[in-house]
Coordinates of C-alpha atoms in Angstrom, one line a residue:
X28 CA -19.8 -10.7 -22.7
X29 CA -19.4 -14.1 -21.8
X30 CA -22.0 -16.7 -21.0
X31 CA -23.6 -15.7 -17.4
X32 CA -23.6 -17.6 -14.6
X33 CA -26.6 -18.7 -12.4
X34 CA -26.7 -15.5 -9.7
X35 CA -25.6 -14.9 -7.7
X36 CA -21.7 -15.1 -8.4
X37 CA -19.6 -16.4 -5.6
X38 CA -15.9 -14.7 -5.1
X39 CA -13.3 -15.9 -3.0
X40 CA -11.0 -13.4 -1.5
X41 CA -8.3 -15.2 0.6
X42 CA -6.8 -12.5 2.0
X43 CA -6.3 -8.9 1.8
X44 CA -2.6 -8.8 0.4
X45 CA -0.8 -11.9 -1.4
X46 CA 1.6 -12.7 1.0
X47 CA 0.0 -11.7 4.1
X48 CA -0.9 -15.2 4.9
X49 CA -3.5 -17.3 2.9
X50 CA -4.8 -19.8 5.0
X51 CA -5.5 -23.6 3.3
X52 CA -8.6 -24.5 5.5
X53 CA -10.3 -21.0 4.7
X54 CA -9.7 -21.5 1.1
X55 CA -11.5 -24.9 0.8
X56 CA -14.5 -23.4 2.7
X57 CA -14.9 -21.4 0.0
X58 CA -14.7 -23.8 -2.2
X59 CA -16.8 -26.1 -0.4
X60 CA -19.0 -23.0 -1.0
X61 CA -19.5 -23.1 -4.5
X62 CA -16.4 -19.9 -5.5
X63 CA -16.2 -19.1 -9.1
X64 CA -13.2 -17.3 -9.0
X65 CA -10.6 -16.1 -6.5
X66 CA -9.7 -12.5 -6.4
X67 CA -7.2 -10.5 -4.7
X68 CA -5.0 -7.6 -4.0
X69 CA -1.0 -7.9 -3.6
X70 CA 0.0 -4.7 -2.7
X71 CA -0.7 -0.9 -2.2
X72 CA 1.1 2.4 -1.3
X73 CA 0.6 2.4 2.3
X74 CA 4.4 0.9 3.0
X75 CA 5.5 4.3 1.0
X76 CA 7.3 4.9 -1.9
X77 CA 10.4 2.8 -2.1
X78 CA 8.5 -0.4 -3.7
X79 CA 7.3 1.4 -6.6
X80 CA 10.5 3.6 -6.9
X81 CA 13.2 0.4 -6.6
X82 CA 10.3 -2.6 -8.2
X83 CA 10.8 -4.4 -4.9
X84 CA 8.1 -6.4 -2.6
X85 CA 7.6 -5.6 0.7
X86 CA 6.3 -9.2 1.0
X87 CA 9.5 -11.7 0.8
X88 CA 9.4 -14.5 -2.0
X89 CA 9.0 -16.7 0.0
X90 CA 5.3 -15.7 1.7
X91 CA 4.4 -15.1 -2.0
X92 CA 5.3 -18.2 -3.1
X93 CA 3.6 -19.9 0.1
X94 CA 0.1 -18.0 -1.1
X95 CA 0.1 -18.6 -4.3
X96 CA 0.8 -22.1 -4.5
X97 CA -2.5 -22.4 -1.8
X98 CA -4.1 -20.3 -4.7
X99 CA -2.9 -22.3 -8.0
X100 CA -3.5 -25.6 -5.8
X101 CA -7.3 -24.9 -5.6
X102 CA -7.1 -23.2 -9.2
X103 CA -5.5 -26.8 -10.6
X104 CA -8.3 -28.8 -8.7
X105 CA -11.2 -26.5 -9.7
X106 CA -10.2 -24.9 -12.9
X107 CA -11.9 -21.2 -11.8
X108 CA -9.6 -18.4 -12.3
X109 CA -7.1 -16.8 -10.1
X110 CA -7.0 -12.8 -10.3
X111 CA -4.3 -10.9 -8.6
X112 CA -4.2 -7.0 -8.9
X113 CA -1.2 -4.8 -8.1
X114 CA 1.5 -7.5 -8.3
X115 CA 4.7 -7.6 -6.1
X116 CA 3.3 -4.8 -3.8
X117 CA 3.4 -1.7 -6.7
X118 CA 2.4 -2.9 -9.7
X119 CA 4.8 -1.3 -11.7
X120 CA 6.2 -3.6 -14.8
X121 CA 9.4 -5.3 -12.1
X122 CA 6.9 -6.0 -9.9
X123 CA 4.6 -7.6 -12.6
X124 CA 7.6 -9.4 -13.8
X125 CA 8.5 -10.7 -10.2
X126 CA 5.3 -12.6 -9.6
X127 CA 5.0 -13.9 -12.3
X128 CA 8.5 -15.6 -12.3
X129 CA 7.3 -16.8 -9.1
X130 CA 4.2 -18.3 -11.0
X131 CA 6.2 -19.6 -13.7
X132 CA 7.4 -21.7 -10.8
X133 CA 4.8 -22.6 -9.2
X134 CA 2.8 -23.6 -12.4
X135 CA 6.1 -25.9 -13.3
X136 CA 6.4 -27.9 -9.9
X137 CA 2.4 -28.5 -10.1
X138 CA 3.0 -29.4 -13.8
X139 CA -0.1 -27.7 -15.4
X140 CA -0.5 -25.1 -18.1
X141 CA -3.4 -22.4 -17.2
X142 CA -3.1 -19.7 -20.0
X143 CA -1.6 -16.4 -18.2
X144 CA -2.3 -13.1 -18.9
X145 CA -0.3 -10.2 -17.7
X146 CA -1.5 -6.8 -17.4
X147 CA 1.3 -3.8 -17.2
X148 CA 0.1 -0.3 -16.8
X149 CA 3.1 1.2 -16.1
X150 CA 3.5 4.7 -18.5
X151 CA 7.3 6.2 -20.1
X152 CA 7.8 9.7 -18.8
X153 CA 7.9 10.7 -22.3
X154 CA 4.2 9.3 -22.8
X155 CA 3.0 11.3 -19.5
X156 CA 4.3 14.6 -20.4
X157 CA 2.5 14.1 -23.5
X158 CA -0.6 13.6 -22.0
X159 CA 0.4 16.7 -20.3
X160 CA 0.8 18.8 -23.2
X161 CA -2.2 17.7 -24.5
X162 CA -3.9 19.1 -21.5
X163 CA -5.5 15.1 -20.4
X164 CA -3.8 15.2 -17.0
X165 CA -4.8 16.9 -13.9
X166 CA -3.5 17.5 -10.2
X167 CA -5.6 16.2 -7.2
X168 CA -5.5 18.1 -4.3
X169 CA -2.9 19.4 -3.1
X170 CA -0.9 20.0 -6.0
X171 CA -0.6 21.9 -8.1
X172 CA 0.0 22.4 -12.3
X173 CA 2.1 19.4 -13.6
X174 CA 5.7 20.1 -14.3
X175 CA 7.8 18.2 -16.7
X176 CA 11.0 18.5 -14.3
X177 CA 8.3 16.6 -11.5
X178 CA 7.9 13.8 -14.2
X179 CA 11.3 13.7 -15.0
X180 CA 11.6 13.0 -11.3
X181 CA 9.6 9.8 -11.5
X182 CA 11.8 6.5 -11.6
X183 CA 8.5 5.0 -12.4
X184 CA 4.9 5.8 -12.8
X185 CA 1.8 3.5 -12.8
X186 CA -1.6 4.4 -14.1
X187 CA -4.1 2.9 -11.7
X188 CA -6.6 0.2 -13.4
X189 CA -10.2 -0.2 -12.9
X190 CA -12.5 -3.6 -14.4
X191 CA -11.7 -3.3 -18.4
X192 CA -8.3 -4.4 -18.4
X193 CA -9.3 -7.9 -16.4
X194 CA -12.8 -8.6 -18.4
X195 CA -11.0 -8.2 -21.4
X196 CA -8.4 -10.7 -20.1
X197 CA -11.2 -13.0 -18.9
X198 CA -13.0 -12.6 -22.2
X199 CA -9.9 -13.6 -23.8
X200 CA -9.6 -17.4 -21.7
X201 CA -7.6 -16.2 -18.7
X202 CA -6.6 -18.6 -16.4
X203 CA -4.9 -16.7 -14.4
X204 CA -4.4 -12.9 -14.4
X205 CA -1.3 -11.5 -12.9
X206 CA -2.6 -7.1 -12.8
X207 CA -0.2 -4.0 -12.7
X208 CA -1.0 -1.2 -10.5
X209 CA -4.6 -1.1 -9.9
X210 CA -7.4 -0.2 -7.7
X211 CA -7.6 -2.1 -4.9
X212 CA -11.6 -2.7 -5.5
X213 CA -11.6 -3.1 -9.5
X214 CA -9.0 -6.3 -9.0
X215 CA -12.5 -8.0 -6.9
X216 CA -15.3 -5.9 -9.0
X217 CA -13.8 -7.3 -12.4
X218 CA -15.1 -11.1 -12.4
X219 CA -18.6 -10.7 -11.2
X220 CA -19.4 -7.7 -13.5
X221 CA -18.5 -9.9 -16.3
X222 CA -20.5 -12.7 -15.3
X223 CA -23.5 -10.4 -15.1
X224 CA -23.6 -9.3 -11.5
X225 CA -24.7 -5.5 -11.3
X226 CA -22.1 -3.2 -11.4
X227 CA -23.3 -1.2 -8.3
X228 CA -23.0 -4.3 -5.9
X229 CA -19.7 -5.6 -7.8
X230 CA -18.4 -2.3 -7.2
X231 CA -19.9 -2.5 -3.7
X232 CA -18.4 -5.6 -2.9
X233 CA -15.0 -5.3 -3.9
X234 CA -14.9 -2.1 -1.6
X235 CA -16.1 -3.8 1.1
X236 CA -13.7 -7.2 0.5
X237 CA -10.6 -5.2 -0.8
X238 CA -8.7 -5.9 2.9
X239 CA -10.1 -9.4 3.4
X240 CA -11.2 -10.3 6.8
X241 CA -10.8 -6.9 7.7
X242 CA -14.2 -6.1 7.4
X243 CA -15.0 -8.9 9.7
X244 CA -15.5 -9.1 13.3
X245 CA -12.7 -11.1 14.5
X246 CA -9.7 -9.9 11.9
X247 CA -7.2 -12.6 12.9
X248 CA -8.7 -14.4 9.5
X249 CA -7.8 -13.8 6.2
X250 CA -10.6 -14.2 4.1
X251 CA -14.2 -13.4 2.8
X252 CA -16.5 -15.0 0.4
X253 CA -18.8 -12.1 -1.6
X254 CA -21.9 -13.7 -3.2
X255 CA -22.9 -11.2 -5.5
X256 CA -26.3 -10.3 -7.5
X257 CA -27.3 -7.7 -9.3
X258 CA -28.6 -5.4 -6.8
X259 CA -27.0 -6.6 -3.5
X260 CA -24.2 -8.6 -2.3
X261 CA -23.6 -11.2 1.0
X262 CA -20.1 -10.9 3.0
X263 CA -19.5 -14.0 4.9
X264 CA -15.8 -14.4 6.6
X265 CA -13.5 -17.6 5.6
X266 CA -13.0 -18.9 8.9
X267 CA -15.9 -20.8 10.4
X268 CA -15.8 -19.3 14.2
X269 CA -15.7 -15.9 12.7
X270 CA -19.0 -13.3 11.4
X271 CA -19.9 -10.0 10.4
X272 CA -21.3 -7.5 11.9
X273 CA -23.2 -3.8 10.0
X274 CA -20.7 -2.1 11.5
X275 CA -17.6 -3.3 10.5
X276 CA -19.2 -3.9 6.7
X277 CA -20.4 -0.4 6.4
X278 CA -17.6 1.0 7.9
X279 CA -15.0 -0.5 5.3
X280 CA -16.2 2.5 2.7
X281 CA -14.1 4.8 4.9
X282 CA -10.6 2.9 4.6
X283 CA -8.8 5.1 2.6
X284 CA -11.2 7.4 1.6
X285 CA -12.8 10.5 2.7
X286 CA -15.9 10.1 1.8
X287 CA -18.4 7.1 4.1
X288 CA -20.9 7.2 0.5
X289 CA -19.1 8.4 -2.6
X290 CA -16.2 6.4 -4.2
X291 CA -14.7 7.4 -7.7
X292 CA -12.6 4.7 -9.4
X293 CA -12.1 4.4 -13.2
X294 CA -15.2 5.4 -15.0
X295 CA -17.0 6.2 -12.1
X296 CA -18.9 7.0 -9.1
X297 CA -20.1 4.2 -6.5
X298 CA -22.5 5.5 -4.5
X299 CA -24.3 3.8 -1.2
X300 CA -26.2 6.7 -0.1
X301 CA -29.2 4.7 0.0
X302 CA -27.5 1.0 1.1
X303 CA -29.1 -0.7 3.5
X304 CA -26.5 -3.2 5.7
X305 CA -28.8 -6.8 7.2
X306 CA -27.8 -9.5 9.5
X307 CA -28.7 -12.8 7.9
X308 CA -30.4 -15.8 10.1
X309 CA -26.8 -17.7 9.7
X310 CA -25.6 -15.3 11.9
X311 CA -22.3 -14.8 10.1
X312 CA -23.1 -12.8 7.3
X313 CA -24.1 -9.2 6.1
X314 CA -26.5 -8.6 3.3
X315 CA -26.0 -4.9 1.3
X316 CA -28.1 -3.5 -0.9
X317 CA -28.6 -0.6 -3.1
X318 CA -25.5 0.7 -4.2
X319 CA -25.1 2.7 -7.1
X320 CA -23.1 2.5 -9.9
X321 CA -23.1 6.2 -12.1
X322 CA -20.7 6.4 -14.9
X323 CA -18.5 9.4 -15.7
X324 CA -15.5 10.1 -18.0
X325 CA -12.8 7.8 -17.8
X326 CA -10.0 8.9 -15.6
X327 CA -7.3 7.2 -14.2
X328 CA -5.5 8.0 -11.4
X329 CA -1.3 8.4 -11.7
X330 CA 1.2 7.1 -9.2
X331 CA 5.0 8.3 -9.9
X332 CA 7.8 7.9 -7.5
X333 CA 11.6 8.8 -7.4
X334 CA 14.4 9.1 -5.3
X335 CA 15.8 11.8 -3.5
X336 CA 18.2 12.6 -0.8
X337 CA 20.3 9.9 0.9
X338 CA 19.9 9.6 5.1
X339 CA 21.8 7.8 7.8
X340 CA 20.2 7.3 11.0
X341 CA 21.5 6.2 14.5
X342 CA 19.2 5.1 17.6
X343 CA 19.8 5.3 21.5
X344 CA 17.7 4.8 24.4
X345 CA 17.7 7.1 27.5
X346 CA 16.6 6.8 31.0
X347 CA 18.9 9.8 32.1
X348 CA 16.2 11.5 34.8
X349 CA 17.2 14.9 33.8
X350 CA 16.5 14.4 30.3
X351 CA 13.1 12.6 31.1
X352 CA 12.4 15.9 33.6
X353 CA 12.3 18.0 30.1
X354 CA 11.8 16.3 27.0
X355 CA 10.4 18.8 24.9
X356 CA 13.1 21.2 26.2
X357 CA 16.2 18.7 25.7
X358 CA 15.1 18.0 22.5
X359 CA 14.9 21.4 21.6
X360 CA 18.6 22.2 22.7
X361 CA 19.9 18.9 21.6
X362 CA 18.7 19.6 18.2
X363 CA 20.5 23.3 18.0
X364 CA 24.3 21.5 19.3
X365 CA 23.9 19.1 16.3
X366 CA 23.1 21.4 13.7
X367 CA 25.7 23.3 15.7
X368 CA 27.9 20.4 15.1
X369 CA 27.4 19.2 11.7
X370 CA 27.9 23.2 10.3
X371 CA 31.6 22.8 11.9
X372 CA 32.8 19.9 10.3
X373 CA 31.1 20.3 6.6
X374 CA 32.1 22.8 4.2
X375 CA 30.4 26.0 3.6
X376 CA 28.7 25.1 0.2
X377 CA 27.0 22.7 2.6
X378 CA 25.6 24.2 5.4
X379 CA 22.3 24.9 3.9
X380 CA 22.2 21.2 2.1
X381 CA 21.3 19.0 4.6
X382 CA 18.2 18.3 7.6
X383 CA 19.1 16.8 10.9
X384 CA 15.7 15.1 13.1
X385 CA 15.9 13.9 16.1
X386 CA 12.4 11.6 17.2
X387 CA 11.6 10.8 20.9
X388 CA 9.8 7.7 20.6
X389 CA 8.1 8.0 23.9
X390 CA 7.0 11.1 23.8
X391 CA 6.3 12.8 20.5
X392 CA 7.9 10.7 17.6
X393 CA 4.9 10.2 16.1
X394 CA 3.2 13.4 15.4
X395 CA 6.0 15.8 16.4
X396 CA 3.2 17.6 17.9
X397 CA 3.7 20.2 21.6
X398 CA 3.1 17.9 24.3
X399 CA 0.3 18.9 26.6
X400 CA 1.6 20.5 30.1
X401 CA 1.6 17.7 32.8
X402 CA 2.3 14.7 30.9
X403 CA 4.0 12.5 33.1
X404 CA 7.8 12.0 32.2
X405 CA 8.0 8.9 30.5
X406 CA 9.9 5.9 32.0
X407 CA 12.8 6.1 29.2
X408 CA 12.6 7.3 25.4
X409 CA 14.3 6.0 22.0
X410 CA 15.6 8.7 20.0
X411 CA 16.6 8.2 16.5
X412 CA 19.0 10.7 14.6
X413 CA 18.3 11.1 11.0
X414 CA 21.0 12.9 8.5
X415 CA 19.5 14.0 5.2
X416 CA 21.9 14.8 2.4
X417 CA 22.7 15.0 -0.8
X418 CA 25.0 12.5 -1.0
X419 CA 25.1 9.4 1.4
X420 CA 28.6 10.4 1.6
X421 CA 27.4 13.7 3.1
X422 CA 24.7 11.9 5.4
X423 CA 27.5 9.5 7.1
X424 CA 29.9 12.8 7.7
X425 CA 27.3 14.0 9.4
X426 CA 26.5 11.7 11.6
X427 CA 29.9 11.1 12.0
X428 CA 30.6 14.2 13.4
X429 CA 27.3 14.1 15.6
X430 CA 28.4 10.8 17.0
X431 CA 29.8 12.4 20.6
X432 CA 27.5 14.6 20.8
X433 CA 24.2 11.9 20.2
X434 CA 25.3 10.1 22.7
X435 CA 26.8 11.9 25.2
X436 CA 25.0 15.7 24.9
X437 CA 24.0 16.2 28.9
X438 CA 20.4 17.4 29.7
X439 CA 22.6 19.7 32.6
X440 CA 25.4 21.2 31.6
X441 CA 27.3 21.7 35.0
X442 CA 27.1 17.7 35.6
X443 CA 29.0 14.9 34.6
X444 CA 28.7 13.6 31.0
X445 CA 25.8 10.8 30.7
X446 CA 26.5 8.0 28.6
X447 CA 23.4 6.8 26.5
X448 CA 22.5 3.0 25.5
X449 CA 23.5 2.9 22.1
X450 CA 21.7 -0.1 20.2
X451 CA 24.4 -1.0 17.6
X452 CA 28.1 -0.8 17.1
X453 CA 28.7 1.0 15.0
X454 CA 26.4 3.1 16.0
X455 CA 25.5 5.1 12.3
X456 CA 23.5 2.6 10.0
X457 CA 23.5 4.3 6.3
X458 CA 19.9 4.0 5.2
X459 CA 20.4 4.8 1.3
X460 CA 18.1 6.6 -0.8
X461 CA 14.8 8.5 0.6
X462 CA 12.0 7.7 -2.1
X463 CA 9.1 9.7 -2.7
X464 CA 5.5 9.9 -4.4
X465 CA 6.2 13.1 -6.9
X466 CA 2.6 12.4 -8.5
X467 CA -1.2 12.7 -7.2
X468 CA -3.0 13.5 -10.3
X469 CA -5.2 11.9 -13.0
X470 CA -5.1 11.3 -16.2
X471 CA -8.5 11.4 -18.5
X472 CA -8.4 8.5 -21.3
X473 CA -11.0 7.5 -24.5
X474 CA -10.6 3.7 -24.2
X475 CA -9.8 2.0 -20.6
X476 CA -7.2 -0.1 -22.5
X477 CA -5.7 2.7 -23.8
X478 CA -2.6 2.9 -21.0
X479 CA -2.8 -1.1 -20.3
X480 CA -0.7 -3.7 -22.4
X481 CA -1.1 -7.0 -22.0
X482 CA 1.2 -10.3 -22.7
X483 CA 0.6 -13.6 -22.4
X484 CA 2.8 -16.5 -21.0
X485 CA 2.9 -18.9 -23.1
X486 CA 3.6 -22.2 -21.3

């Protein structure tokens, strides 16, 4: 453990996603607020499969760059330590290796040396299955029994990281800690559990500060700062004109997760049955206490994605009046003559290969639920075709071959053929490879460094 720091332990968490926009004035507030460290998130799996898949960033270079140099700035003036989990968006070992060419940099134009560590907790399909064998890994709801054709599936796979990993980095004279995949509230829980804040109201508080501003009041911020003890925790926004509210605080332990009083993470359960959620005199900020911290075995949680089919997609816009009469029923009968179509023109080995969707933003694109009777008919709809196949070969025949039909399939069939307002030329745009999370399950460990490597840069 290292030497403790004076309670309670003041973390500054800029924004809720490197490269979602730190902003410089909200960053020296929290400085000008006594911050020990800076924390953060840089990524998650809400933007789907395709970053961890491909070990691309959804965030450009560019807005990474911008944030982290804000970040390093205040790091080179202040010396406290700069933590970022799930680097470039997935965490998987590209991503890792991404930001922290992007820090390599950054660290070079600002012409200091902080000692780096790097934390990968990506896993080798030969390492998970195993695990599997071994009988350590099992499914979350709702699947089933592990298959080693499922891992085989995986391009990559990330074990999710909870505090270890970063303390031990931080014991070690971290400067700055670029993290692999990892819980989004273990990347903010780390620092002040190893300065000797309680490991309920770390836990607590990283939950609560994960998305930023988010669990303030007015969320065009970025930031909070979480002052941290060991049995409570104040959340105070960045941004001077902003505040908190119970509400919004309290309400955070529902993002992205079912359950408003249990959360399990690495090692454990945080539970805020009991919390209580105050308004302090200052009017901005949120005192919460009483969370509990109980330990169980060490499990952590295994993200594995792959590729899969290939699709091309194209997009029109209608304002035909017979088509916006019936929606639900055009669709229905559009969808048939392109099937129709696309069994015409591809060979029989084929015919049972391929999925052809057609979405009317406007009416039901979203859910693709039964509209209810007497919705008014919308004022015009988008509809976007979507070709799955096995090939993106196969996908562009199809859509190929549905091109008359897409935009010109009447809504009467006795009238004169519409024309619909096509949005590019050409019309089909090849969208590649469909990726896809093959893995919700968990894996139970002895030692939480046990999946986790870590390197250091050496500058």
């Amino acid at each position: 453990m290292s030497e403790e720091l004076t309670l309670p332990i003041k973390l500054l968490v800029p924004c809720g996603s490197l490269g979602a926009g730190v902003r410089e004035d909200e960053v020296e507030y929290g400085l000008s607020r006594g911050a020990h460290a800076i924390a953060t998130d840089a990524g998650s799996t809400d933007s789907g499969a395709a970053y961890l898949a491909t070990g691309k960033s959804k965030n450009s270079r560019g807005a990474v760059k911008r944030d982290l140099m804000i970040l390093m700035k205040a790091h080179a003036r202040t010396g406290i330590p700069v933590i970022i989990g799930t680097s470039g968006q997935a965490g998987g070992d590209l991503n890792v290796d991404w930001t922290r060419d992007i820090l390599l940099e950054i660290v070079a134009e600002l012409g200091i040396s902080p000692k780096i560590a790097l934390l990968y907790s990506e896993q080798t399909r030969d390492d998970i299955k195993t695990f599997n064998t071994a009988g350590r890994i099992r499914p979350l709801p709702p699947l089933g029994v592990l298959e080693n054709a499922t891992v085989d599936a995986c391009d990559h796979i990330v074990a999710l990281m909870g505090v270890e990993p970063y303390i031990a980095a931080l014991e070690q004279g971290a400067d700055v800690i670029l993290g692999g995949r990892s819980t989004d509230p273990a990347v903010l829980a780390s620092f002040p559990i190893w300065k000797g804040a309680g490991w309920g109201a770390s836990w607590h508080a990283g939950k609560v500060g994960e998305c930023g501003a988010q669990c303030t009041e007015k969320r065009d911020s970025a930031g909070v700062l979480l002052s941290i003890g060991k049995d409570s925790f104040d959340v105070e926004p960045l941004a001077r004109d902003n505040y908190c509210a119970r509400e919004g605080v309290s309400a955070h332990m529902l993002y992205e997760n079912t359950d408003p009083y249990i959360l399990t993470e690495p090692g454990g359960q945080l539970d805020v049955t009991q919390v209580t959620y105050e308004e302090l005199d200052d009017r901005r900020s949120v005192r919460v206490t009483g969370a509990v911290w109980k330990p169980r075995p060490y499990t952590m949680k295994l993200e594995g994605a792959g590729g899969g089919k290939f699709q091309t997609i194209m997009l029109v816009g209608i304002q035909d009046p017979d088509v916006l009469r019936d929606v639900s029923g055009f669709h229905d009968r559009f969808l048939e003559a392109l099937y129709l179509r696309a069994r015409q023109t591809l060979p029989p080995e084929e015919h049972d290969d391929f999925h052809i969707s057609i979405r009317m933003y406007g009416w039901n694109a979203v859910d693709g639920r039964p509209v209810p009777a007497g919705t008014p008919a919308p004022r015009e709809l988008g509809v976007l075709f979507i070709a799955t196949a096995r090939t993106q070969e196969i996908a562009n025949a199809i859509t190929h071959a549905c091109n008359p039909y897409f935009f010109h399939y009447p809504a009467v069939m006795d009238k004169e053929l519409p024309s619909y307002g096509f949005a590019f030329s050409p019309a089909d745009v090849p969208r590649g490879q469909v990726y896809e999370f093959k893995l919700n399950h968990v894996v139970e460990v002895s030692d939480p460094l046990e999946l986790v490597r870590t390197k250091w840069v050496n500058l």
